[in-house]
PDB file of N, CA and C in Angstrom:
ATOM      1  N   MET F 131     -20.625 -10.044   6.504  1.00  0.00           N
ATOM      2  CA  MET F 131     -19.575  -8.673   6.339  1.00  0.00           C
ATOM      3  C   MET F 131     -20.288  -7.805   7.221  1.00  0.00           C
ATOM      4  N   PHE F 132     -19.478  -6.932   7.977  1.00  0.00           N
ATOM      5  CA  PHE F 132     -19.880  -6.064   8.833  1.00  0.00           C
ATOM      6  C   PHE F 132     -19.340  -4.670   8.563  1.00  0.00           C
ATOM      7  N   ILE F 133     -20.018  -3.652   8.165  1.00  0.00           N
ATOM      8  CA  ILE F 133     -19.428  -2.503   7.631  1.00  0.00           C
ATOM      9  C   ILE F 133     -20.253  -1.264   8.560  1.00  0.00           C
ATOM     10  N   VAL F 134     -19.386  -0.172   8.869  1.00  0.00           N
ATOM     11  CA  VAL F 134     -20.032   0.958   9.433  1.00  0.00           C
ATOM     12  C   VAL F 134     -19.808   2.333   8.627  1.00  0.00           C
ATOM     13  N   ALA F 135     -20.311   3.256   8.940  1.00  0.00           N
ATOM     14  CA  ALA F 135     -20.264   4.446   8.067  1.00  0.00           C
ATOM     15  C   ALA F 135     -19.660   5.507   9.320  1.00  0.00           C
ATOM     16  N   ASP F 136     -18.847   6.167   8.903  1.00  0.00           N
ATOM     17  CA  ASP F 136     -18.283   7.229   9.927  1.00  0.00           C
ATOM     18  C   ASP F 136     -18.246   8.727   9.091  1.00  0.00           C
ATOM     19  N   PHE F 137     -18.811   9.920   9.604  1.00  0.00           N
ATOM     20  CA  PHE F 137     -18.631  11.053   8.774  1.00  0.00           C
ATOM     21  C   PHE F 137     -17.893  11.838   9.826  1.00  0.00           C
ATOM     22  N   ASN F 138     -16.944  12.878   9.492  1.00  0.00           N
ATOM     23  CA  ASN F 138     -16.300  13.687  10.090  1.00  0.00           C
ATOM     24  C   ASN F 138     -16.030  14.899   9.502  1.00  0.00           C
ATOM     25  N   TYR F 139     -15.900  15.983  10.238  1.00  0.00           N
ATOM     26  CA  TYR F 139     -15.422  17.174   9.647  1.00  0.00           C
ATOM     27  C   TYR F 139     -14.364  17.882  10.405  1.00  0.00           C
ATOM     28  N   ILE F 140     -13.409  18.631   9.625  1.00  0.00           N
ATOM     29  CA  ILE F 140     -12.232  18.927  10.229  1.00  0.00           C
ATOM     30  C   ILE F 140     -12.136  20.707   9.588  1.00  0.00           C
ATOM     31  N   GLU F 141     -11.700  21.374  10.585  1.00  0.00           N
ATOM     32  CA  GLU F 141     -11.364  22.970  10.502  1.00  0.00           C
ATOM     33  C   GLU F 141     -10.194  23.074   9.899  1.00  0.00           C
ATOM     34  N   THR F 142      -9.960  23.600   8.667  1.00  0.00           N
ATOM     35  CA  THR F 142      -8.669  24.196   8.329  1.00  0.00           C
ATOM     36  C   THR F 142      -8.583  25.703   8.184  1.00  0.00           C
ATOM     37  N   ILE F 143      -7.329  26.297   7.843  1.00  0.00           N
ATOM     38  CA  ILE F 143      -7.276  27.609   7.551  1.00  0.00           C
ATOM     39  C   ILE F 143      -8.359  28.044   6.330  1.00  0.00           C
ATOM     40  N   ASN F 144      -8.598  27.220   5.540  1.00  0.00           N
ATOM     41  CA  ASN F 144      -9.490  27.487   4.329  1.00  0.00           C
ATOM     42  C   ASN F 144     -10.932  27.254   4.343  1.00  0.00           C
ATOM     43  N   GLY F 145     -11.114  26.832   5.635  1.00  0.00           N
ATOM     44  CA  GLY F 145     -12.755  26.417   6.002  1.00  0.00           C
ATOM     45  C   GLY F 145     -12.900  24.947   6.380  1.00  0.00           C
ATOM     46  N   TRP F 146     -13.837  24.588   6.368  1.00  0.00           N
ATOM     47  CA  TRP F 146     -14.199  23.001   6.683  1.00  0.00           C
ATOM     48  C   TRP F 146     -14.161  21.975   5.521  1.00  0.00           C
ATOM     49  N   ILE F 147     -13.470  20.856   6.096  1.00  0.00           N
ATOM     50  CA  ILE F 147     -13.435  19.713   4.976  1.00  0.00           C
ATOM     51  C   ILE F 147     -14.041  18.697   5.758  1.00  0.00           C
ATOM     52  N   TYR F 148     -15.142  17.847   4.857  1.00  0.00           N
ATOM     53  CA  TYR F 148     -15.811  16.944   5.334  1.00  0.00           C
ATOM     54  C   TYR F 148     -15.435  15.602   4.724  1.00  0.00           C
ATOM     55  N   THR F 149     -15.640  14.560   5.526  1.00  0.00           N
ATOM     56  CA  THR F 149     -15.319  13.069   5.047  1.00  0.00           C
ATOM     57  C   THR F 149     -16.256  12.007   5.266  1.00  0.00           C
ATOM     58  N   ALA F 150     -16.491  11.247   4.370  1.00  0.00           N
ATOM     59  CA  ALA F 150     -17.402  10.228   4.842  1.00  0.00           C
ATOM     60  C   ALA F 150     -16.300   8.606   4.574  1.00  0.00           C
ATOM     61  N   PHE F 151     -16.432   7.752   5.497  1.00  0.00           N
ATOM     62  CA  PHE F 151     -15.686   6.704   5.473  1.00  0.00           C
ATOM     63  C   PHE F 151     -16.677   5.472   5.653  1.00  0.00           C
ATOM     64  N   ILE F 152     -16.560   4.432   4.869  1.00  0.00           N
ATOM     65  CA  ILE F 152     -17.181   3.212   5.129  1.00  0.00           C
ATOM     66  C   ILE F 152     -16.114   2.280   5.511  1.00  0.00           C
ATOM     67  N   ILE F 153     -16.147   1.698   6.663  1.00  0.00           N
ATOM     68  CA  ILE F 153     -15.279   0.819   7.078  1.00  0.00           C
ATOM     69  C   ILE F 153     -15.831  -0.650   7.493  1.00  0.00           C
ATOM     70  N   HIS F 154     -14.883  -1.723   7.035  1.00  0.00           N
ATOM     71  CA  HIS F 154     -15.030  -3.027   6.933  1.00  0.00           C
ATOM     72  C   HIS F 154     -14.596  -3.343   8.310  1.00  0.00           C
ATOM     73  N   MET F 155     -15.294  -3.823   9.369  1.00  0.00           N
ATOM     74  CA  MET F 155     -15.062  -3.980  10.661  1.00  0.00           C
ATOM     75  C   MET F 155     -14.040  -5.059  10.852  1.00  0.00           C
ATOM     76  N   LEU F 156     -14.626  -6.289  10.242  1.00  0.00           N
ATOM     77  CA  LEU F 156     -13.952  -7.353  10.387  1.00  0.00           C
ATOM     78  C   LEU F 156     -12.603  -7.287   9.549  1.00  0.00           C
ATOM     79  N   GLY F 157     -12.335  -6.837   8.584  1.00  0.00           N
ATOM     80  CA  GLY F 157     -11.160  -6.630   7.724  1.00  0.00           C
ATOM     81  C   GLY F 157     -10.304  -5.503   8.538  1.00  0.00           C
ATOM     82  N   CYS F 158     -10.885  -4.788   9.351  1.00  0.00           N
ATOM     83  CA  CYS F 158     -10.233  -3.509   9.836  1.00  0.00           C
ATOM     84  C   CYS F 158      -9.621  -2.641   8.490  1.00  0.00           C
ATOM     85  N   SER F 159     -10.503  -2.204   7.647  1.00  0.00           N
ATOM     86  CA  SER F 159     -10.095  -1.392   6.444  1.00  0.00           C
ATOM     87  C   SER F 159     -11.143  -0.549   6.179  1.00  0.00           C
ATOM     88  N   ILE F 160     -10.623   0.380   5.270  1.00  0.00           N
ATOM     89  CA  ILE F 160     -11.621   1.563   4.791  1.00  0.00           C
ATOM     90  C   ILE F 160     -11.938   0.799   3.295  1.00  0.00           C
ATOM     91  N   VAL F 161     -13.260   0.618   2.722  1.00  0.00           N
ATOM     92  CA  VAL F 161     -13.660   0.154   1.855  1.00  0.00           C
ATOM     93  C   VAL F 161     -14.283   1.296   0.932  1.00  0.00           C
ATOM     94  N   GLY F 162     -14.533   2.513   1.472  1.00  0.00           N
ATOM     95  CA  GLY F 162     -15.043   3.447   0.524  1.00  0.00           C
ATOM     96  C   GLY F 162     -15.003   4.766   1.423  1.00  0.00           C
ATOM     97  N   TRP F 163     -14.699   5.725   0.436  1.00  0.00           N
ATOM     98  CA  TRP F 163     -14.316   7.186   1.265  1.00  0.00           C
ATOM     99  C   TRP F 163     -14.732   8.279   0.386  1.00  0.00           C
ATOM    100  N   LYS F 164     -14.820   9.390   0.674  1.00  0.00           N
ATOM    101  CA  LYS F 164     -15.172  10.631  -0.028  1.00  0.00           C
ATOM    102  C   LYS F 164     -14.906  11.906   0.773  1.00  0.00           C
ATOM    103  N   VAL F 165     -14.219  12.706   0.214  1.00  0.00           N
ATOM    104  CA  VAL F 165     -13.906  14.226   0.866  1.00  0.00           C
ATOM    105  C   VAL F 165     -14.471  15.158   0.000  1.00  0.00           C
ATOM    106  N   SER F 166     -15.147  16.222   0.838  1.00  0.00           N
ATOM    107  CA  SER F 166     -15.978  17.398   0.157  1.00  0.00           C
ATOM    108  C   SER F 166     -15.743  18.602   0.835  1.00  0.00           C
ATOM    109  N   ASN F 167     -15.568  19.808   0.188  1.00  0.00           N
ATOM    110  CA  ASN F 167     -15.874  21.020   0.820  1.00  0.00           C
ATOM    111  C   ASN F 167     -17.016  21.463   1.511  1.00  0.00           C
ATOM    112  N   ASP F 168     -18.170  20.579   0.971  1.00  0.00           N
ATOM    113  CA  ASP F 168     -19.518  20.966   1.570  1.00  0.00           C
ATOM    114  C   ASP F 168     -20.091  19.672   2.170  1.00  0.00           C
ATOM    115  N   MET F 169     -20.753  19.838   3.157  1.00  0.00           N
ATOM    116  CA  MET F 169     -21.409  18.496   3.901  1.00  0.00           C
ATOM    117  C   MET F 169     -22.785  18.404   3.231  1.00  0.00           C
ATOM    118  N   ASN F 170     -22.812  17.052   2.429  1.00  0.00           N
ATOM    119  CA  ASN F 170     -24.023  16.817   1.909  1.00  0.00           C
ATOM    120  C   ASN F 170     -24.156  15.362   1.861  1.00  0.00           C
ATOM    121  N   LYS F 171     -25.482  14.987   1.555  1.00  0.00           N
ATOM    122  CA  LYS F 171     -25.503  13.558   1.717  1.00  0.00           C
ATOM    123  C   LYS F 171     -25.193  12.688   0.520  1.00  0.00           C
ATOM    124  N   ASN F 172     -25.066  13.352  -0.608  1.00  0.00           N
ATOM    125  CA  ASN F 172     -24.310  12.759  -1.840  1.00  0.00           C
ATOM    126  C   ASN F 172     -23.005  12.383  -1.592  1.00  0.00           C
ATOM    127  N   MET F 173     -22.043  12.874  -0.760  1.00  0.00           N
ATOM    128  CA  MET F 173     -20.736  12.333  -0.524  1.00  0.00           C
ATOM    129  C   MET F 173     -20.916  11.058   0.319  1.00  0.00           C
ATOM    130  N   VAL F 174     -21.831  11.055   1.078  1.00  0.00           N
ATOM    131  CA  VAL F 174     -21.984   9.659   1.739  1.00  0.00           C
ATOM    132  C   VAL F 174     -22.540   8.646   1.058  1.00  0.00           C
ATOM    133  N   PHE F 175     -23.370   8.898   0.092  1.00  0.00           N
ATOM    134  CA  PHE F 175     -23.715   7.786  -0.860  1.00  0.00           C
ATOM    135  C   PHE F 175     -22.890   7.396  -1.798  1.00  0.00           C
ATOM    136  N   ASP F 176     -21.923   8.471  -2.324  1.00  0.00           N
ATOM    137  CA  ASP F 176     -20.673   7.978  -3.112  1.00  0.00           C
ATOM    138  C   ASP F 176     -19.734   7.025  -2.370  1.00  0.00           C
ATOM    139  N   ALA F 177     -19.600   7.409  -1.105  1.00  0.00           N
ATOM    140  CA  ALA F 177     -18.690   6.424  -0.219  1.00  0.00           C
ATOM    141  C   ALA F 177     -19.097   5.094  -0.148  1.00  0.00           C
ATOM    142  N   LEU F 178     -20.393   5.190  -0.020  1.00  0.00           N
ATOM    143  CA  LEU F 178     -21.312   3.833   0.163  1.00  0.00           C
ATOM    144  C   LEU F 178     -21.376   3.097  -1.091  1.00  0.00           C
ATOM    145  N   GLU F 179     -21.503   3.826  -2.385  1.00  0.00           N
ATOM    146  CA  GLU F 179     -21.269   3.132  -3.603  1.00  0.00           C
ATOM    147  C   GLU F 179     -19.872   2.522  -3.909  1.00  0.00           C
ATOM    148  N   GLN F 180     -19.011   3.217  -3.397  1.00  0.00           N
ATOM    149  CA  GLN F 180     -17.524   2.765  -3.558  1.00  0.00           C
ATOM    150  C   GLN F 180     -17.367   1.362  -2.893  1.00  0.00           C
ATOM    151  N   ALA F 181     -17.785   1.572  -1.618  1.00  0.00           N
ATOM    152  CA  ALA F 181     -17.695   0.211  -0.596  1.00  0.00           C
ATOM    153  C   ALA F 181     -18.459  -0.800  -1.449  1.00  0.00           C
ATOM    154  N   LEU F 182     -19.500  -0.684  -1.791  1.00  0.00           N
ATOM    155  CA  LEU F 182     -20.277  -1.723  -2.549  1.00  0.00           C
ATOM    156  C   LEU F 182     -19.711  -2.416  -3.811  1.00  0.00           C
ATOM    157  N   VAL F 183     -18.842  -1.488  -4.545  1.00  0.00           N
ATOM    158  CA  VAL F 183     -18.145  -1.982  -5.701  1.00  0.00           C
ATOM    159  C   VAL F 183     -16.958  -2.677  -4.939  1.00  0.00           C
ATOM    160  N   ASN F 184     -16.293  -2.318  -3.996  1.00  0.00           N
ATOM    161  CA  ASN F 184     -15.146  -2.938  -3.291  1.00  0.00           C
ATOM    162  C   ASN F 184     -15.423  -4.090  -2.789  1.00  0.00           C
ATOM    163  N   CYS F 185     -16.606  -4.310  -2.392  1.00  0.00           N
ATOM    164  CA  CYS F 185     -17.069  -5.604  -1.467  1.00  0.00           C
ATOM    165  C   CYS F 185     -18.000  -6.282  -2.094  1.00  0.00           C
ATOM    166  N   ASN F 186     -17.737  -6.733  -3.292  1.00  0.00           N
ATOM    167  CA  ASN F 186     -18.721  -7.341  -4.191  1.00  0.00           C
ATOM    168  C   ASN F 186     -19.437  -8.625  -3.755  1.00  0.00           C
ATOM    169  N   LYS F 187     -18.941  -9.255  -2.374  1.00  0.00           N
ATOM    170  CA  LYS F 187     -19.408 -10.267  -1.584  1.00  0.00           C
ATOM    171  C   LYS F 187     -20.788  -9.801  -0.838  1.00  0.00           C
ATOM    172  N   LEU F 188     -20.946  -8.620  -0.720  1.00  0.00           N
ATOM    173  CA  LEU F 188     -22.024  -8.171   0.165  1.00  0.00           C
ATOM    174  C   LEU F 188     -23.461  -8.449  -0.462  1.00  0.00           C
ATOM    175  N   LYS F 189     -24.228  -9.242   0.415  1.00  0.00           N
ATOM    176  CA  LYS F 189     -25.448  -9.666  -0.187  1.00  0.00           C
ATOM    177  C   LYS F 189     -26.469  -8.993   0.372  1.00  0.00           C
ATOM    178  N   ALA F 190     -26.320  -8.203   1.597  1.00  0.00           N
ATOM    179  CA  ALA F 190     -27.597  -7.631   2.229  1.00  0.00           C
ATOM    180  C   ALA F 190     -26.733  -6.554   2.970  1.00  0.00           C
ATOM    181  N   LEU F 191     -27.512  -5.372   3.203  1.00  0.00           N
ATOM    182  CA  LEU F 191     -27.024  -4.053   4.007  1.00  0.00           C
ATOM    183  C   LEU F 191     -28.190  -3.620   4.842  1.00  0.00           C
ATOM    184  N   THR F 192     -27.843  -3.322   6.071  1.00  0.00           N
ATOM    185  CA  THR F 192     -28.840  -2.651   7.043  1.00  0.00           C
ATOM    186  C   THR F 192     -28.252  -1.430   7.492  1.00  0.00           C
ATOM    187  N   HIS F 193     -28.842  -0.396   7.319  1.00  0.00           N
ATOM    188  CA  HIS F 193     -28.558   1.076   7.882  1.00  0.00           C
ATOM    189  C   HIS F 193     -29.012   1.292   9.091  1.00  0.00           C
ATOM    190  N   ASP F 194     -28.295   1.587  10.105  1.00  0.00           N
ATOM    191  CA  ASP F 194     -28.680   2.257  11.502  1.00  0.00           C
ATOM    192  C   ASP F 194     -28.069   3.587  11.640  1.00  0.00           C
ATOM    193  N   ASN F 195     -28.972   4.621  11.809  1.00  0.00           N
ATOM    194  CA  ASN F 195     -28.520   5.976  11.911  1.00  0.00           C
ATOM    195  C   ASN F 195     -28.489   6.352  13.485  1.00  0.00           C
ATOM    196  N   ASP F 196     -27.416   6.565  14.001  1.00  0.00           N
ATOM    197  CA  ASP F 196     -27.313   6.920  15.398  1.00  0.00           C
ATOM    198  C   ASP F 196     -27.544   8.448  15.848  1.00  0.00           C
ATOM    199  N   SER F 197     -27.458   9.137  14.642  1.00  0.00           N
ATOM    200  CA  SER F 197     -27.831  10.756  15.008  1.00  0.00           C
ATOM    201  C   SER F 197     -29.078  10.950  15.287  1.00  0.00           C
ATOM    202  N   LYS F 198     -29.446  12.033  15.998  1.00  0.00           N
ATOM    203  CA  LYS F 198     -30.486  12.415  16.710  1.00  0.00           C
ATOM    204  C   LYS F 198     -31.464  13.078  15.739  1.00  0.00           C
ATOM    205  N   VAL F 199     -31.161  13.142  14.299  1.00  0.00           N
ATOM    206  CA  VAL F 199     -31.933  13.944  13.514  1.00  0.00           C
ATOM    207  C   VAL F 199     -33.107  13.298  12.737  1.00  0.00           C
TER     208      VAL F 199
END
């Protein structure tokens, strides 16, 4: 199983909205997601937790962070 994480932010008239998505690349579907009014790591962990529940066949997970932070 190959999954990737995506984090986005969108400016609205009421401020910024932040989204975290976990995408199953082979199935071409979103298997975990979270939306928040503030950018924090917990929302990403929540989306990942949801993906792990939805993809119970997942036996191993490797994380690769492409941000330069």
